[in-house]
Coordinates of C-alpha atoms and ligand atoms in Angstrom, one line a residue:
M1 CA 22.5 -33.5 23.9
S2 CA 23.6 -32.1 27.3
L3 CA 24.9 -29.2 25.3
V4 CA 21.7 -28.7 23.7
F5 CA 20.1 -28.7 27.1
L6 CA 22.1 -26.2 28.8
A7 CA 22.0 -23.7 26.0
D8 CA 18.0 -24.2 26.1
I9 CA 18.0 -23.9 29.8
S10 CA 20.3 -20.2 29.7
Y11 CA 18.0 -19.3 26.6
H12 CA 14.7 -19.7 28.5
A13 CA 16.3 -18.1 31.7
Q14 CA 17.4 -15.2 29.3
M15 CA 14.0 -14.6 28.2
A16 CA 12.5 -15.4 31.5
N17 CA 14.8 -11.9 32.9
Q18 CA 13.9 -10.1 29.5
D19 CA 10.4 -10.5 30.7
I20 CA 10.5 -9.5 34.1
E21 CA 12.5 -6.3 32.9
N22 CA 9.9 -5.9 30.1
S23 CA 7.1 -5.9 32.3
K24 CA 8.5 -3.8 35.0
K25 CA 9.2 -1.1 32.0
F26 CA 5.7 -1.5 31.0
E27 CA 4.4 -0.9 34.4
S28 CA 5.3 2.3 34.7
L29 CA 3.7 3.7 31.5
S30 CA 0.7 2.0 32.2
K31 CA 0.6 3.5 35.4
S32 CA 1.7 7.2 34.4
A33 CA -0.5 7.5 31.3
N34 CA -3.0 4.8 31.8
V35 CA -2.1 3.1 28.5
E36 CA -3.4 -0.4 27.5
I37 CA -0.9 -2.9 27.1
L38 CA -1.2 -6.5 26.0
T39 CA 1.6 -8.8 26.2
D40 CA 0.1 -12.2 25.4
A41 CA 1.4 -14.4 22.6
D42 CA -1.6 -14.1 20.6
S43 CA -1.5 -10.4 20.4
L44 CA 2.3 -10.4 19.6
K45 CA 1.8 -12.4 16.5
T46 CA -1.2 -10.5 15.3
Y47 CA 0.2 -7.1 15.7
G48 CA 3.8 -8.0 15.2
K49 CA 3.1 -8.1 11.5
D50 CA 1.4 -6.9 8.2
W51 CA 0.2 -8.6 5.1
T52 CA 3.6 -9.0 3.9
K53 CA 5.2 -12.5 3.7
H54 CA 8.3 -14.1 4.6
Y55 CA 9.3 -12.5 7.9
T56 CA 8.5 -13.3 11.4
P57 CA 7.1 -10.9 13.9
K58 CA 8.8 -10.5 17.4
A59 CA 6.9 -7.6 19.3
S60 CA 7.4 -7.0 23.1
A61 CA 4.3 -5.3 23.3
V62 CA 1.6 -3.8 21.9
F63 CA 0.2 -0.5 23.0
L64 CA -3.1 0.9 22.4
P65 CA -3.3 4.5 23.2
K66 CA -6.8 6.4 23.2
T67 CA -5.5 10.1 22.8
T68 CA -2.5 12.1 21.3
E69 CA -1.9 12.9 25.0
Q70 CA -1.1 9.0 25.7
V71 CA 0.9 8.8 22.3
V72 CA 3.0 11.6 23.8
E73 CA 3.7 9.8 26.7
I74 CA 4.5 6.9 25.1
V75 CA 7.0 8.5 23.1
K76 CA 8.4 10.3 25.9
W77 CA 8.5 7.2 27.7
A78 CA 10.1 5.0 24.8
R79 CA 13.2 7.8 24.7
Q80 CA 13.8 7.1 28.3
T81 CA 13.5 3.4 28.3
K82 CA 15.6 3.4 24.8
T83 CA 12.6 1.3 23.3
A84 CA 11.6 1.1 19.7
L85 CA 8.1 1.8 18.7
V86 CA 6.4 0.5 15.5
P87 CA 3.4 2.7 14.9
S88 CA 0.1 0.4 13.3
G89 CA -2.7 0.8 11.5
G90 CA -4.7 -1.3 9.8
R91 CA -1.2 -3.6 9.0
T92 CA -2.5 -4.3 5.6
G93 CA 0.9 -3.0 4.2
L94 CA 3.0 -5.0 1.8
S95 CA 6.7 -4.1 2.3
A96 CA 6.7 -4.9 6.2
A97 CA 6.8 -1.5 7.4
A98 CA 5.0 -2.3 10.2
Y99 CA 6.4 -5.5 11.3
A100 CA 8.2 -5.5 14.8
T101 CA 11.1 -8.4 14.3
N102 CA 13.6 -7.2 16.7
N103 CA 11.5 -6.6 20.4
E104 CA 9.9 -3.6 19.5
V105 CA 7.0 -2.1 21.1
V106 CA 4.1 -2.1 18.4
V107 CA 2.0 1.6 19.0
S108 CA -1.5 0.7 17.4
L109 CA -3.8 3.4 16.4
Q110 CA -7.0 1.2 16.3
K111 CA -8.4 2.3 19.3
M112 CA -8.2 6.1 18.2
N113 CA -11.0 5.5 15.3
R114 CA -13.6 8.5 15.7
I115 CA -14.4 10.6 13.1
L116 CA -14.4 14.2 14.8
E117 CA -16.0 16.8 12.2
L118 CA -17.3 17.4 8.9
D119 CA -16.8 20.8 7.3
A120 CA -19.5 20.9 4.6
F121 CA -18.5 24.3 3.4
D122 CA -14.8 23.6 3.3
Q123 CA -15.4 20.3 2.4
T124 CA -13.1 18.5 4.8
V125 CA -13.4 15.6 7.5
R126 CA -11.2 15.7 10.4
C127 CA -10.8 12.1 11.8
E128 CA -8.1 9.9 14.5
S129 CA -5.9 8.0 12.5
G130 CA -7.3 4.6 13.2
V131 CA -10.3 4.8 11.4
V132 CA -11.1 2.3 8.7
T133 CA -10.8 3.6 5.2
E134 CA -14.3 2.4 4.2
H135 CA -15.8 3.5 7.3
L136 CA -14.6 7.2 6.2
Q137 CA -15.5 6.4 2.7
K138 CA -19.5 5.5 3.3
Y139 CA -19.4 8.8 6.2
A140 CA -18.2 10.8 3.2
L141 CA -21.2 9.1 0.8
E142 CA -23.8 9.6 3.6
N143 CA -22.8 13.0 3.6
G144 CA -22.9 14.0 0.1
F145 CA -19.2 13.9 -0.6
F146 CA -16.9 11.5 -1.6
Y147 CA -13.7 10.2 -0.5
P148 CA -11.5 9.0 -3.7
V149 CA -8.4 7.2 -2.2
D150 CA -9.6 3.5 -2.9
F151 CA -8.0 0.2 -3.1
A152 CA -8.6 -3.5 -2.4
A153 CA -7.7 -3.3 1.2
R154 CA -10.1 -0.5 2.1
G155 CA -11.9 -2.7 4.7
S156 CA -8.7 -2.9 7.2
S157 CA -6.7 -0.4 6.1
Q158 CA -6.6 2.6 8.3
I159 CA -6.4 6.3 7.2
G160 CA -3.0 6.7 9.5
G161 CA -1.5 3.9 7.4
N162 CA -2.5 5.6 4.5
V163 CA -0.8 8.7 5.2
A164 CA 2.0 6.8 6.3
T165 CA 2.1 5.1 3.1
N166 CA 1.1 7.5 0.8
A167 CA -1.4 5.1 -0.5
G168 CA -2.2 5.3 -4.1
G169 CA -4.9 2.3 -5.2
I170 CA -7.2 2.0 -7.8
K171 CA -8.7 6.0 -9.0
V172 CA -5.3 7.2 -8.8
I173 CA -5.3 8.6 -12.6
R174 CA -8.5 10.7 -11.9
Y175 CA -8.2 11.5 -8.0
G176 CA -4.0 11.3 -7.1
L177 CA -2.7 9.6 -4.3
T178 CA -3.4 10.2 -0.5
R179 CA -1.0 13.4 -0.3
Q180 CA -3.3 15.0 -2.6
W181 CA -6.1 14.9 0.0
V182 CA -4.3 15.8 3.4
A183 CA -5.6 19.3 4.7
G184 CA -3.8 18.7 7.9
L185 CA -2.4 16.4 10.0
K186 CA -1.8 15.8 13.9
V187 CA 1.5 14.3 14.5
V188 CA 3.6 13.4 17.6
T189 CA 7.5 13.4 16.9
G190 CA 10.0 11.3 18.1
R191 CA 11.0 14.1 20.2
G192 CA 7.5 14.1 21.8
D193 CA 6.3 17.3 20.2
V194 CA 3.0 17.7 18.8
L195 CA 2.8 19.3 15.4
N196 CA -0.8 20.5 14.2
L197 CA 0.3 21.0 10.5
N198 CA -1.3 23.0 7.6
K199 CA -4.7 23.2 9.4
S200 CA -7.0 22.7 6.4
L201 CA -5.6 25.8 4.7
V202 CA -5.9 25.9 0.9
K203 CA -2.9 28.3 0.4
N204 CA 0.1 28.3 3.2
A205 CA 3.0 30.2 2.0
T206 CA 4.9 30.0 5.1
G207 CA 7.9 28.1 4.8
Y208 CA 8.4 24.3 4.3
D209 CA 5.4 22.4 4.3
L210 CA 6.4 19.6 7.2
R211 CA 2.9 17.8 6.5
Q212 CA 4.4 16.5 3.1
L213 CA 7.4 15.0 5.0
F214 CA 5.1 12.9 7.0
I215 CA 3.0 11.9 4.2
G216 CA 5.1 8.6 3.5
S217 CA 7.4 8.2 5.6
E218 CA 6.3 4.8 7.0
G219 CA 6.3 6.0 10.9
T220 CA 9.8 7.0 10.9
L221 CA 9.4 10.5 11.4
G222 CA 6.4 10.8 13.6
I223 CA 3.0 9.1 14.7
I224 CA -0.2 10.6 13.1
T225 CA -2.6 10.7 15.8
E226 CA -5.5 12.9 13.1
V227 CA -5.8 13.5 9.6
T228 CA -8.0 16.2 8.0
L229 CA -9.2 15.1 4.5
S230 CA -9.9 17.1 1.8
L231 CA -13.3 15.6 0.0
A232 CA -14.2 15.2 -3.3
K233 CA -18.0 15.9 -5.0
K234 CA -19.9 12.7 -5.5
P235 CA -19.1 10.9 -9.0
K236 CA -22.3 9.8 -11.3
E237 CA -22.6 6.2 -11.5
L238 CA -19.4 4.4 -12.4
V239 CA -19.3 2.2 -15.5
V240 CA -16.6 -0.5 -16.3
F241 CA -15.4 -1.8 -19.2
V242 CA -13.3 -5.0 -19.6
M243 CA -11.6 -5.5 -22.4
G244 CA -9.4 -8.5 -23.5
T245 CA -6.4 -8.0 -26.3
N246 CA -3.2 -10.3 -27.1
E247 CA -0.9 -7.3 -27.5
L248 CA 1.3 -5.8 -25.2
D249 CA 1.3 -2.2 -27.0
S250 CA -2.4 -2.7 -27.5
I251 CA -2.7 -2.1 -23.7
M252 CA -1.3 1.4 -23.9
Q253 CA -3.1 2.1 -27.4
I254 CA -6.7 1.6 -25.9
Y255 CA -5.6 3.8 -22.8
K256 CA -4.6 6.3 -25.4
R257 CA -7.9 6.6 -27.3
F258 CA -10.3 6.4 -24.7
K259 CA -7.9 9.7 -22.6
S260 CA -8.0 11.8 -25.7
E261 CA -11.6 11.8 -25.2
M262 CA -12.9 10.8 -21.9
T263 CA -12.0 11.6 -18.3
L264 CA -10.9 8.2 -17.1
I265 CA -11.2 7.1 -13.5
A266 CA -9.6 4.0 -13.7
Y267 CA -7.5 2.2 -16.0
E268 CA -6.0 -1.5 -14.7
M269 CA -4.5 -4.4 -16.3
F270 CA -4.1 -8.3 -15.4
T271 CA -3.0 -11.0 -17.4
D272 CA -4.6 -14.5 -18.6
I273 CA -2.8 -16.4 -15.2
A274 CA -4.2 -13.6 -12.9
L275 CA -7.8 -14.3 -14.5
K276 CA -7.3 -18.2 -14.0
Y277 CA -6.8 -18.0 -10.5
V278 CA -9.4 -15.3 -10.1
S279 CA -12.2 -17.4 -11.8
A280 CA -11.4 -20.8 -9.9
Q281 CA -12.8 -18.5 -6.9
N282 CA -16.3 -18.1 -8.3
V283 CA -15.8 -14.8 -10.2
A284 CA -17.2 -14.7 -13.8
R285 CA -15.1 -14.7 -16.3
P286 CA -15.9 -11.3 -18.1
F287 CA -16.5 -12.9 -21.7
A288 CA -16.1 -16.6 -23.6
T289 CA -13.1 -15.3 -25.5
D290 CA -9.3 -16.5 -23.8
C291 CA -7.1 -13.5 -24.2
K292 CA -3.4 -12.9 -22.8
Y293 CA -4.3 -9.3 -21.4
Y294 CA -7.0 -7.9 -19.9
V295 CA -7.8 -4.1 -19.1
L296 CA -10.5 -2.9 -17.1
L297 CA -11.4 1.0 -17.7
E298 CA -13.7 2.6 -15.2
L299 CA -15.5 6.2 -16.1
E300 CA -18.7 8.3 -15.2
H301 CA -21.9 8.0 -16.9
E302 CA -21.6 11.8 -17.5
S303 CA -24.6 11.8 -19.9
D304 CA -26.1 9.0 -22.1
A305 CA -24.6 10.6 -24.9
Y306 CA -20.9 10.5 -23.1
L307 CA -21.7 6.7 -22.6
E308 CA -22.6 6.4 -26.4
R309 CA -19.5 8.2 -27.3
A310 CA -17.4 5.6 -24.8
T311 CA -19.1 2.7 -26.3
E312 CA -18.4 3.6 -30.1
I313 CA -14.3 4.2 -29.2
F314 CA -15.0 0.4 -27.6
S315 CA -16.7 -0.5 -31.2
E316 CA -14.0 0.8 -33.1
L317 CA -11.1 -0.7 -31.4
L318 CA -12.7 -4.1 -31.9
E319 CA -13.1 -3.7 -35.5
A320 CA -9.6 -2.9 -35.8
G321 CA -8.9 -5.8 -34.0
V322 CA -6.9 -3.9 -31.3
V323 CA -9.7 -5.3 -28.8
I324 CA -10.4 -8.7 -29.1
D325 CA -13.3 -8.9 -27.1
G326 CA -15.0 -7.3 -24.7
T327 CA -17.9 -6.4 -21.7
I328 CA -19.3 -3.3 -20.7
S329 CA -21.3 -2.8 -17.0
Q330 CA -25.2 -2.6 -17.3
S331 CA -25.5 -1.8 -14.0
P332 CA -23.4 -0.6 -10.4
K333 CA -23.6 -4.3 -9.6
Q334 CA -22.4 -5.5 -12.7
A335 CA -19.5 -3.0 -12.2
A336 CA -18.8 -4.1 -8.8
E337 CA -18.7 -7.7 -10.4
L338 CA -16.2 -6.8 -13.1
W339 CA -14.0 -5.2 -10.6
K340 CA -13.4 -8.3 -8.6
L341 CA -12.0 -9.7 -11.7
R342 CA -8.9 -7.3 -10.7
E343 CA -9.5 -6.5 -6.9
N344 CA -9.6 -10.3 -6.2
I345 CA -6.2 -11.1 -7.6
T346 CA -4.2 -10.8 -4.4
E347 CA -6.4 -13.0 -2.6
A348 CA -7.0 -15.6 -5.0
T349 CA -3.0 -16.4 -5.6
S350 CA -2.0 -16.1 -1.5
H351 CA -2.5 -19.6 -1.1
K352 CA 0.8 -19.9 -3.7
Q353 CA 2.7 -17.6 -1.0
P354 CA 3.4 -15.2 -3.9
Y355 CA 6.6 -13.0 -3.9
K356 CA 5.4 -9.6 -4.4
N357 CA 6.7 -6.8 -6.2
D358 CA 5.4 -3.3 -6.8
V359 CA 7.1 -1.2 -9.4
S360 CA 6.5 1.6 -11.5
V361 CA 7.8 3.3 -14.9
R362 CA 6.4 6.0 -16.8
V363 CA 3.4 5.4 -18.2
S364 CA 4.2 5.6 -22.1
R365 CA 7.0 2.8 -20.7
V366 CA 5.1 0.4 -19.2
P367 CA 4.9 -2.1 -22.3
E368 CA 8.8 -2.2 -22.9
F369 CA 9.4 -2.6 -19.4
L370 CA 6.9 -5.9 -19.1
S371 CA 8.1 -7.5 -22.2
E372 CA 11.8 -7.0 -21.3
M373 CA 10.7 -8.1 -17.5
S374 CA 8.6 -10.8 -18.5
A375 CA 11.3 -12.0 -20.9
T376 CA 14.0 -12.2 -18.7
L377 CA 12.0 -14.2 -15.8
K378 CA 11.0 -16.8 -18.2
R379 CA 14.3 -17.2 -19.4
E380 CA 16.0 -17.3 -16.1
H381 CA 13.2 -19.0 -14.3
P382 CA 11.4 -20.9 -16.3
S383 CA 9.5 -22.9 -13.7
F384 CA 8.2 -19.8 -12.0
E385 CA 4.6 -18.7 -12.6
V386 CA 4.2 -14.9 -12.4
V387 CA 1.3 -13.2 -12.1
W388 CA 1.1 -9.4 -13.7
F389 CA -1.3 -6.7 -12.8
G390 CA -1.8 -3.4 -11.6
H391 CA -2.7 0.5 -12.6
V392 CA -0.9 0.8 -15.6
G393 CA -2.9 4.1 -16.2
D394 CA -0.4 5.4 -13.7
G395 CA 2.4 3.4 -14.9
N396 CA 2.7 0.8 -11.5
L397 CA 3.0 -2.7 -12.3
H398 CA 2.6 -5.5 -9.7
I399 CA 4.8 -8.4 -10.0
N400 CA 3.8 -11.7 -7.9
I401 CA 6.0 -14.8 -8.4
L402 CA 4.0 -17.8 -7.1
K403 CA 5.9 -20.4 -5.2
P404 CA 6.2 -23.6 -7.2
D405 CA 5.0 -26.9 -5.2
D406 CA 8.4 -28.4 -5.5
I407 CA 10.7 -25.6 -3.8
A408 CA 10.7 -24.7 0.0
G409 CA 10.1 -21.3 1.1
P410 CA 13.3 -19.8 2.0
Q411 CA 15.0 -21.3 -1.5
F412 CA 11.8 -19.7 -3.2
V413 CA 12.6 -16.2 -1.3
E414 CA 16.8 -16.5 -1.9
K415 CA 15.9 -17.0 -5.7
C416 CA 13.5 -14.3 -6.0
K417 CA 15.9 -11.9 -4.1
K418 CA 18.4 -12.5 -6.9
V419 CA 14.9 -11.5 -9.3
D420 CA 14.8 -8.3 -7.1
E421 CA 18.5 -7.7 -8.3
V422 CA 17.9 -7.9 -11.8
M423 CA 14.5 -6.5 -11.8
F424 CA 15.9 -3.3 -9.9
K425 CA 18.7 -2.8 -12.1
M426 CA 16.4 -2.9 -15.2
I427 CA 13.9 -0.3 -12.8
E428 CA 17.0 1.8 -12.9
K429 CA 17.6 1.8 -16.5
F430 CA 13.7 2.6 -16.9
E431 CA 14.4 5.3 -14.7
G432 CA 11.3 4.3 -12.5
S433 CA 10.8 3.7 -8.9
I434 CA 11.5 0.1 -6.9
S435 CA 8.2 0.9 -5.0
A436 CA 5.5 2.3 -6.8
E437 CA 3.0 2.2 -3.8
H438 CA 3.6 -0.3 -1.2
G439 CA 6.6 1.8 0.0
V440 CA 10.0 0.7 1.3
G441 CA 9.7 -0.7 4.6
L442 CA 12.4 -3.8 5.3
V443 CA 11.5 -5.4 2.3
K444 CA 13.1 -2.6 -0.4
K445 CA 15.6 -1.0 1.9
A446 CA 18.7 -2.8 0.1
F447 CA 17.8 -1.7 -3.0
L448 CA 16.6 1.9 -2.3
H449 CA 19.9 3.5 -4.3
H450 CA 18.3 2.2 -7.6
T451 CA 15.5 4.9 -7.1
R452 CA 17.0 7.5 -5.0
D453 CA 20.8 8.7 -5.1
K454 CA 23.5 8.8 -2.4
A455 CA 22.8 12.9 -1.6
E456 CA 19.0 12.0 -1.4
I457 CA 19.1 9.2 1.1
E458 CA 21.8 11.1 3.0
I459 CA 19.2 14.0 3.5
M460 CA 16.6 11.4 4.3
R461 CA 18.7 10.3 7.3
D462 CA 19.3 14.1 7.9
I463 CA 15.6 14.8 8.5
K464 CA 15.2 11.7 10.3
R465 CA 17.8 13.0 12.8
V466 CA 15.8 16.0 13.2
F467 CA 12.5 14.3 14.3
D468 CA 13.8 11.4 15.9
P469 CA 17.1 12.0 17.3
D470 CA 16.8 8.8 19.5
R471 CA 15.8 6.5 16.6
I472 CA 13.1 5.2 18.4
L473 CA 10.2 5.5 15.5
N474 CA 10.5 2.1 13.0
P475 CA 14.3 1.9 13.4
G476 CA 15.4 0.0 10.3
K477 CA 12.8 1.1 8.1
I478 CA 13.1 2.6 4.8
F479 CA 17.1 3.0 5.9
D480 CA 19.3 1.2 8.3
Ligands
2HG1 C1 -3.5 -4.4 -5.7 O1 -3.5 -3.3 -6.1 C2 -2.4 -3.8 -4.3 O2 -4.5 -5.1 -5.5 C3 -2.2 -5.4 -4.2 O3 -1.9 -2.7 -4.4 C4 -1.1 -6.0 -5.0 O4 -1.1 -8.1 -3.8 C5 -0.2 -7.3 -4.7 O5 0.7 -7.2 -5.0
ZN2 ZN1 -1.6 -1.9 -5.9

C-alpha cells in the first residue's frame, strides 16, 4: 500500500515539475509571438484527438495561431525547445494522424478560417487552411462555382486537413481526389521556411512539383497555412438511384452497364447489415424488398432524354434479374434522403465502437476481394458483425468490425489487429492499398510495407529529413 502511495507522490511531483517547465516554455512563445495557448484539461483532451477510436490523447498544450508568421514563430520555437508539434484541422481523420499521444503540442489551424480571394476568371479560390469544407462548398455555389471534393465529414473537416490527407470521398469517380484541385499552397516547413508553391499556375515545368509532396503528407513535412483550390462548373440537378442485388458480381455488372453510356458522379455500395443500422436511426429504407447488397449511383440530369436512357438501363437490369429492386429520386430532397442511407453508416454504427479499415484494390477486383475477405472473417471470427460499405466505383472499401457486447475493448482491438495482419497480406496479394483515403497516421504505420516497398519507405524518410531535420512535425506518424 505504502509503495503505491510513494510512487503516486513521485509521479505527481514529476508531473508538477513538467507542468512548470512546460508553462515557462510556452510563456516565451506567447510573449514573443502573441500566440493563443490553451492548457486546460478539456482542451488538451478535445484537441489531442481525432475521430479515430481506441487511442488515448495526451497533448501538452494547444496553440491557435492566426497568421502564417505566427506558425513560423511556433516552428522556430519548437526547433529551439525540441518540442514535437501535431498540426491539426477539423480532427475528423480516422488514422489517428491528428492525435497527440506523447506530450506533443497541437497546432490547431481553426482560427485561420478566412476565405481570402475568389478569382472568377481563373476559377480558383484562395483560403486559409482552417476553412471548413462545407463552408467553402457553399461559398463556391454562391459564386456560381462548385467545389467537388465531398464526403460525410464536410461539416467539420477543414481544407488544410483535406490537403494533408489528400481527401477522397464520394465523387472521386467524376472529379478525382483533393490533389486534383490544389492549384497552390502556402506551407511552413519544419525548418521554418515559408514555401509558396505553384501559385495557381496551370502549366509550370520548373523542376520538382513540391506542392504534390505536401498533399497527403499528414502534417509530417510542413504546416499548410493557405490553399488555393480550383473550382468546377456547377453541375445540373443530381439524380440518385438506389438498387438492391443479392450477388456480389452484380455490383460491378451494374456499374459497368451504366458507365458504358453515362457519366457517373458517384457509385457507392453498402450491405444489408449497414442498412439495418441506418434504418434503426429513422432513415427510411429505400424499398420494401430485402437484398444483400445495395448500390447508390448518382448522375446529372443532363437532359430528359439522358435521364430516360438511365431509367431504361435500370429497367433492363431489373428484367435481367441483376437488380432485384430499386428506386430513383424525384427531387433534390429525395436524393438527399437516399444519400443518408450511405452517409449515415459511420454515425449509425459508432455506438458499437467499430474497428475500422479503409482499403483499396483495382476496381475490377472489388467483388473478388470482398468475397475472399468476408469468407475469411466469417470462418475465423464468426461472432464478429462486419459492416462493409464504400466507394466501390473507385475500388475503395470500408470495413467496420463492430465490437460484440461480450468482449472488452482492449481484447477486441487485439483480435482485430490479428485480422489486420490477414487482411493486409491479402491486400498485398491483390496489389491493393492498406489505406485508400483515411491515411496511415498511427493506425497503419506498422503495415505500410504491405503497400509500399522498402526503397520507397526509405525515400520517404529521406524526404522527411530534408523538410523536417529536427523531427518536430508529427513524429511517429506514417512511419517511425
Ligand atoms: C465514409 O466514406 C468515410 O463514409 C468514413 O470515409 C468511413 O467510417 C468509415 O469507416
Ligand atoms: Zn470513405
